[in-house]
Amino acid sequence: LGVSVVYPLLYEYAVRLDATPQMFGLLNSAFHLAQVAGSPCMHWIVGRYGRGVGFQVGFVGSAASYVGIAYAPHFPAMLAARLPIGVLQKTLTIASAYATDLVPPARRATALGRVRAMLYLSFLFGPPLGSRLAHTYGLQAPAILS
């Protein structure tokens, strides 16, 4: 849910820090590059310490990064706060792996469908929630909630 709450407001965060359109493009590109580069890192953590630790690292690291985005005093700080989210945001993959482990083969497709449905629901309800929070409580609220 965190990504879908904050992502639509990312431009507003960048504007608040006087970022140029090129800097905003860098903010987006760096996140996706971090996702690609971070995948082996998270797979190593999960392989070495288990899925539970992988979830914890992903959630705690993402939470810290979102707080960093909310309170970033300048653009380089926001960029630095955004990168760990890209590296650590592998919770959907871990949840899918849990579903295949915990559910009998006959019900596995249903379980994986439910995991995906939760993802799609987060992208359905996250942007309006983030916008409402920003409008009501200020631009920091959606990032802090995430």
PDB file of C-alpha atoms in Angstrom, residues 24 36 53 67 88:
ATOM      1  CA  PHE A  24      12.206  14.385 -10.779  1.00  0.00           C
ATOM      2  CA  VAL A  36      16.797  -4.072 -10.298  1.00  0.00           C
ATOM      3  CA  VAL A  53      13.483 -11.862   8.137  1.00  0.00           C
ATOM      4  CA  VAL A  67       9.836   8.839   6.954  1.00  0.00           C
ATOM      5  CA  LEU A  88      13.910  -3.514  -0.205  1.00  0.00           C
TER       6      LEU A  88
END
